[in-house]
């Protein structure tokens, strides 16, 4: 049997099979407007109610079969990312948690692609440490050029991010969902667990973790950031995130920020980001 994550979790953000099942069942009950009982899930799995109760309670820890995942996913209305999270938790993480990864290095070719982007662009590693930015990104977000810059730490913990992100809570919620997804993929990554622990020290971020236990995300491609940036004189600017995954840097992501025409009152022109 593959290694499994026992029930528990806590400040590190690791979620046990039972914790996740309870969260998914509670969310499905809210969606359907009626409680989904443990007995219903047990019957669908052709198991006893006691067996399923022990599973949710953390007494039983086991890897799910594909049939069990499909059955639970259908009954509880789980989307692709939620099903993936349940699979990873029951199997002790993904393949990336077993790989001895070397420190990522930005190749000359990737640097060329980054620098030739007319829009702000940056590369982060699997823990959202900023590896490289282009000139447009550096001008628009000076924090990204500081040694040790980390996208998640800046967005979730800095006052500057709260001031610039006009929909900070919605943007932060996406980040928390991605952190939750990364935690089930790489449950034994110390840097990731430290990042999760540190961000959860912020009461507002901790609340997002608590109330969205069933919500996961594996990317923020296409997310719209509504911002007020100093370089744009504080006027409203809408940036769309486009996320690429360089084949030569597993786990890393390159993000390009393009500007969407701002919905300003008639007579006003949208701010141009160059």
Tab-separated table of C-alpha atoms in Angstrom:
chain	number	residue	atom	x	y	z
A	1	UNK	CA	0.000	0.000	0.000
A	2	UNK	CA	1.353	3.478	-0.812
A	3	UNK	CA	2.143	5.805	2.053
A	4	UNK	CA	-0.913	7.636	3.301
A	5	UNK	CA	-1.525	10.802	5.255
A	6	UNK	CA	-3.230	10.115	8.502
A	7	UNK	CA	-6.016	12.302	9.741
A	8	UNK	CA	-5.026	15.520	11.384
A	9	UNK	CA	-3.440	18.490	9.724
A	10	UNK	CA	-3.004	21.567	11.836
A	11	UNK	CA	-0.850	24.592	11.259
A	12	UNK	CA	1.139	22.992	8.461
A	13	UNK	CA	-1.983	22.709	6.323
A	14	UNK	CA	-1.769	18.926	5.749
A	15	UNK	CA	-5.203	17.399	5.438
A	16	UNK	CA	-6.050	13.808	6.285
A	17	UNK	CA	-8.405	11.660	4.231
A	18	UNK	CA	-11.121	11.860	6.877
A	19	UNK	CA	-10.847	15.633	7.243
A	20	UNK	CA	-11.120	16.060	3.488
A	21	UNK	CA	-14.077	13.695	3.165
A	22	UNK	CA	-15.954	15.525	5.916
A	23	UNK	CA	-15.275	18.863	4.256
A	24	UNK	CA	-16.447	17.593	0.857
A	25	UNK	CA	-19.584	16.031	2.348
A	26	UNK	CA	-20.431	19.238	4.227
A	27	UNK	CA	-19.942	21.335	1.081
A	28	UNK	CA	-22.116	18.970	-0.958
A	29	UNK	CA	-24.817	19.114	1.717
A	30	UNK	CA	-24.820	22.905	1.498
A	31	UNK	CA	-25.012	22.808	-2.288
A	32	UNK	CA	-27.901	20.336	-2.319
A	33	UNK	CA	-29.732	21.998	0.559
A	34	UNK	CA	-29.974	18.773	2.553
A	35	UNK	CA	-27.560	16.768	4.667
A	36	UNK	CA	-25.704	13.978	2.912
A	37	UNK	CA	-25.400	11.255	5.520
A	38	UNK	CA	-22.434	8.966	6.061
A	39	UNK	CA	-24.786	6.086	5.328
A	40	UNK	CA	-25.382	7.375	1.790
A	41	UNK	CA	-21.683	7.430	0.980
A	42	UNK	CA	-21.185	4.016	2.580
A	43	UNK	CA	-24.042	2.528	0.549
A	44	UNK	CA	-22.632	3.991	-2.675
A	45	UNK	CA	-19.275	2.358	-1.881
A	46	UNK	CA	-20.973	-0.920	-0.930
A	47	UNK	CA	-19.469	-0.653	2.529
A	48	UNK	CA	-20.938	-0.629	6.026
A	49	UNK	CA	-21.806	2.671	7.674
A	50	UNK	CA	-19.375	1.832	10.472
A	51	UNK	CA	-16.533	1.342	7.970
A	52	UNK	CA	-17.179	4.720	6.378
A	53	UNK	CA	-17.529	6.395	9.789
A	54	UNK	CA	-14.111	4.997	10.713
A	55	UNK	CA	-12.733	6.271	7.399
A	56	UNK	CA	-13.956	9.804	8.077
A	57	UNK	CA	-12.763	9.550	11.661
A	58	UNK	CA	-9.225	8.682	10.678
A	59	UNK	CA	-9.327	5.163	12.138
A	60	UNK	CA	-8.883	3.722	8.644
A	61	UNK	CA	-6.198	5.129	6.337
A	62	UNK	CA	-5.945	3.657	2.865
A	63	UNK	CA	-5.390	4.536	-0.770
A	64	UNK	CA	-8.586	4.805	-2.795
A	65	UNK	CA	-9.198	2.786	-5.918
A	66	UNK	CA	-10.229	4.567	-9.107
A	67	UNK	CA	-13.772	3.178	-8.707
A	68	UNK	CA	-14.009	4.517	-5.141
A	69	UNK	CA	-12.756	7.936	-6.217
A	70	UNK	CA	-15.270	8.083	-9.057
A	71	UNK	CA	-18.111	6.964	-6.784
A	72	UNK	CA	-17.308	9.511	-4.073
A	73	UNK	CA	-16.683	12.234	-6.644
A	74	UNK	CA	-20.010	11.673	-8.362
A	75	UNK	CA	-22.023	11.486	-5.140
A	76	UNK	CA	-20.434	14.598	-3.609
A	77	UNK	CA	-20.194	16.556	-6.854
A	78	UNK	CA	-16.412	16.927	-6.743
A	79	UNK	CA	-14.683	18.751	-9.580
A	80	UNK	CA	-11.440	17.674	-11.232
A	81	UNK	CA	-9.186	19.495	-8.764
A	82	UNK	CA	-11.064	18.177	-5.724
A	83	UNK	CA	-10.893	14.594	-7.015
A	84	UNK	CA	-7.180	15.005	-7.627
A	85	UNK	CA	-6.721	16.325	-4.082
A	86	UNK	CA	-8.566	13.331	-2.607
A	87	UNK	CA	-6.422	10.955	-4.676
A	88	UNK	CA	-3.190	12.655	-3.615
A	89	UNK	CA	-4.137	12.721	0.062
A	90	UNK	CA	-5.036	9.034	0.065
A	91	UNK	CA	-1.752	8.179	-1.666
A	92	UNK	CA	0.550	10.345	0.429
A	93	UNK	CA	1.189	12.993	-2.204
A	94	UNK	CA	2.101	13.170	-5.861
A	95	UNK	CA	5.187	12.080	-7.758
A	96	UNK	CA	6.788	15.467	-7.185
A	97	UNK	CA	6.912	14.706	-3.462
A	98	UNK	CA	9.164	11.719	-4.206
A	99	UNK	CA	11.555	13.465	-6.559
A	100	UNK	CA	14.850	14.925	-5.387
A	101	UNK	CA	14.598	18.249	-7.148
A	102	UNK	CA	17.689	20.289	-7.941
A	103	UNK	CA	17.498	24.064	-7.451
A	104	UNK	CA	15.838	25.458	-10.595
A	105	UNK	CA	18.025	27.449	-12.956
A	106	UNK	CA	16.730	29.931	-15.500
A	107	UNK	CA	18.174	28.958	-18.878
A	108	UNK	CA	19.352	31.535	-21.390
A	109	UNK	CA	16.475	30.499	-23.680
A	110	UNK	CA	13.836	31.032	-20.982
A	111	UNK	CA	15.475	34.334	-20.067
A	112	UNK	CA	15.192	35.357	-23.726
A	113	UNK	CA	11.472	34.513	-23.780
A	114	UNK	CA	10.945	36.420	-20.552
A	115	UNK	CA	12.807	39.531	-21.651
A	116	UNK	CA	11.090	39.720	-25.036
A	117	UNK	CA	7.621	39.873	-23.516
A	118	UNK	CA	6.094	43.344	-23.979
A	119	UNK	CA	3.999	42.741	-20.850
A	120	UNK	CA	5.036	42.189	-17.218
A	121	UNK	CA	6.239	38.602	-16.800
A	122	UNK	CA	7.912	36.540	-14.107
A	123	UNK	CA	8.966	32.999	-13.210
A	124	UNK	CA	8.372	31.369	-9.811
A	125	UNK	CA	9.394	27.994	-8.446
A	126	UNK	CA	7.101	25.363	-6.880
A	127	UNK	CA	6.955	27.356	-3.633
A	128	UNK	CA	6.317	30.684	-5.406
A	129	UNK	CA	9.809	32.066	-4.853
A	130	UNK	CA	10.495	34.600	-7.612
A	131	UNK	CA	13.273	33.296	-9.864
A	132	UNK	CA	13.264	35.952	-12.597
A	133	UNK	CA	11.309	38.995	-13.801
A	134	UNK	CA	11.433	41.155	-16.895
A	135	UNK	CA	11.826	44.925	-16.930
A	136	UNK	CA	8.088	45.599	-17.156
A	137	UNK	CA	7.432	43.432	-14.098
A	138	UNK	CA	10.225	45.112	-12.144
A	139	UNK	CA	8.807	48.553	-12.945
A	140	UNK	CA	5.236	47.633	-12.096
A	141	UNK	CA	6.024	45.527	-9.002
A	142	UNK	CA	9.365	46.604	-7.456
A	143	UNK	CA	8.907	44.094	-4.603
A	144	UNK	CA	9.528	41.270	-7.093
A	145	UNK	CA	13.190	42.307	-7.513
A	146	UNK	CA	14.028	42.102	-3.806
A	147	UNK	CA	16.230	39.072	-2.952
A	148	UNK	CA	14.088	36.290	-1.508
A	149	UNK	CA	10.853	37.712	-2.960
A	150	UNK	CA	7.942	35.294	-2.706
A	151	UNK	CA	4.648	35.884	-4.505
A	152	UNK	CA	2.477	34.236	-1.852
A	153	UNK	CA	4.133	36.000	1.059
A	154	UNK	CA	3.774	39.362	-0.647
A	155	UNK	CA	0.149	38.946	-1.685
A	156	UNK	CA	-1.095	37.322	1.517
A	157	UNK	CA	0.934	39.165	4.137
A	158	UNK	CA	2.001	42.606	2.925
A	159	UNK	CA	0.106	45.833	3.471
A	160	UNK	CA	1.254	46.921	0.009
A	161	UNK	CA	-0.623	44.031	-1.609
A	162	UNK	CA	-3.803	44.837	0.295
A	163	UNK	CA	-3.584	48.440	-0.906
A	164	UNK	CA	-2.930	47.520	-4.540
A	165	UNK	CA	-5.297	44.554	-4.933
A	166	UNK	CA	-8.759	46.125	-4.975
A	167	UNK	CA	-10.328	42.650	-4.674
A	168	UNK	CA	-7.698	41.429	-2.223
A	169	UNK	CA	-9.894	38.869	-0.487
A	170	UNK	CA	-10.897	37.193	-3.767
A	171	UNK	CA	-7.276	37.172	-4.977
A	172	UNK	CA	-6.064	35.860	-1.607
A	173	UNK	CA	-8.699	33.133	-1.691
A	174	UNK	CA	-7.288	31.829	-4.979
A	175	UNK	CA	-3.810	31.808	-3.423
A	176	UNK	CA	-5.029	29.842	-0.408
A	177	UNK	CA	-6.712	27.320	-2.703
A	178	UNK	CA	-3.425	26.869	-4.567
A	179	UNK	CA	-1.495	26.479	-1.330
A	180	UNK	CA	-4.005	23.861	-0.189
A	181	UNK	CA	-3.588	22.035	-3.492
A	182	UNK	CA	0.209	22.168	-3.244
A	183	UNK	CA	0.063	20.823	0.323
A	184	UNK	CA	-1.646	17.600	-0.745
A	185	UNK	CA	0.750	17.209	-3.688
A	186	UNK	CA	3.918	17.806	-1.632
A	187	UNK	CA	3.014	17.003	1.986
A	188	UNK	CA	6.641	16.581	3.056
A	189	UNK	CA	8.083	19.748	1.474
A	190	UNK	CA	9.462	21.744	4.443
A	191	UNK	CA	9.652	25.039	2.549
A	192	UNK	CA	6.021	24.738	1.479
A	193	UNK	CA	4.860	23.822	4.977
A	194	UNK	CA	6.756	26.781	6.424
A	195	UNK	CA	5.132	29.078	3.858
A	196	UNK	CA	1.686	27.770	4.797
A	197	UNK	CA	2.374	28.110	8.519
A	198	UNK	CA	3.664	31.670	8.125
A	199	UNK	CA	0.741	32.850	5.998
A	200	UNK	CA	-1.765	31.341	8.419
A	201	UNK	CA	-0.450	33.618	11.152
A	202	UNK	CA	-2.420	36.399	9.469
A	203	UNK	CA	-5.977	36.276	10.932
A	204	UNK	CA	-7.609	37.199	7.615
A	205	UNK	CA	-5.713	34.475	5.772
A	206	UNK	CA	-6.416	31.946	8.522
A	207	UNK	CA	-10.117	32.641	8.073
A	208	UNK	CA	-9.842	31.847	4.352
A	209	UNK	CA	-8.212	28.523	5.209
A	210	UNK	CA	-10.919	27.696	7.747
A	211	UNK	CA	-13.987	28.505	5.697
A	212	UNK	CA	-12.813	26.980	2.413
A	213	UNK	CA	-11.616	23.561	3.536
A	214	UNK	CA	-13.176	21.869	0.491
A	215	UNK	CA	-11.769	24.341	-2.061
A	216	UNK	CA	-8.625	23.605	-4.094
A	217	UNK	CA	-6.928	25.137	-7.126
A	218	UNK	CA	-3.925	24.032	-9.151
A	219	UNK	CA	-3.344	27.283	-11.070
A	220	UNK	CA	-4.507	30.877	-11.436
A	221	UNK	CA	-4.462	30.996	-15.217
A	222	UNK	CA	-7.050	33.491	-16.472
A	223	UNK	CA	-7.568	35.112	-13.073
A	224	UNK	CA	-8.311	38.843	-13.319
A	225	UNK	CA	-6.497	41.174	-10.916
A	226	UNK	CA	-8.181	44.509	-10.352
A	227	UNK	CA	-5.449	46.793	-9.103
A	228	UNK	CA	-4.440	50.334	-8.228
A	229	UNK	CA	-0.725	50.589	-8.978
A	230	UNK	CA	1.649	53.471	-8.154
A	231	UNK	CA	3.138	53.394	-11.668
A	232	UNK	CA	-0.391	53.986	-13.024
A	233	UNK	CA	-1.030	56.859	-10.597
A	234	UNK	CA	-3.344	54.659	-8.547
A	235	UNK	CA	-5.950	54.414	-11.320
A	236	UNK	CA	-7.839	51.140	-11.700
A	237	UNK	CA	-6.026	48.621	-13.891
A	238	UNK	CA	-7.229	45.123	-14.700
A	239	UNK	CA	-4.529	42.532	-15.344
A	240	UNK	CA	-5.179	39.011	-16.635
A	241	UNK	CA	-2.812	36.227	-15.577
A	242	UNK	CA	-1.562	33.785	-18.228
A	243	UNK	CA	0.329	30.869	-16.682
A	244	UNK	CA	2.835	28.728	-18.615
A	245	UNK	CA	4.777	25.714	-17.362
A	246	UNK	CA	8.327	25.532	-18.786
A	247	UNK	CA	9.052	21.903	-19.691
A	248	UNK	CA	12.661	22.277	-18.590
A	249	UNK	CA	11.697	23.489	-15.105
A	250	UNK	CA	9.242	21.002	-13.554
A	251	UNK	CA	7.083	22.611	-10.914
A	252	UNK	CA	7.967	26.141	-11.990
A	253	UNK	CA	5.583	28.548	-13.677
A	254	UNK	CA	5.989	31.544	-15.953
A	255	UNK	CA	3.225	34.119	-15.696
A	256	UNK	CA	2.501	36.921	-18.153
A	257	UNK	CA	0.208	39.781	-17.135
A	258	UNK	CA	-1.809	41.359	-19.930
A	259	UNK	CA	-4.063	44.340	-19.521
A	260	UNK	CA	-7.792	44.078	-19.974
A	261	UNK	CA	-9.645	47.189	-21.072
A	262	UNK	CA	-10.822	48.786	-17.845
A	263	UNK	CA	-14.546	49.353	-17.461
A	264	UNK	CA	-14.277	53.047	-16.716
A	265	UNK	CA	-17.051	55.662	-16.879
A	266	UNK	CA	-17.720	57.154	-20.322
A	267	UNK	CA	-15.132	59.684	-21.349
A	268	UNK	CA	-12.266	58.137	-19.332
A	269	UNK	CA	-9.478	56.176	-20.947
A	270	UNK	CA	-8.055	52.961	-19.487
A	271	UNK	CA	-4.573	53.141	-18.009
A	272	UNK	CA	-1.925	51.675	-20.307
A	273	UNK	CA	0.613	49.324	-18.746
A	274	UNK	CA	3.845	49.232	-20.724
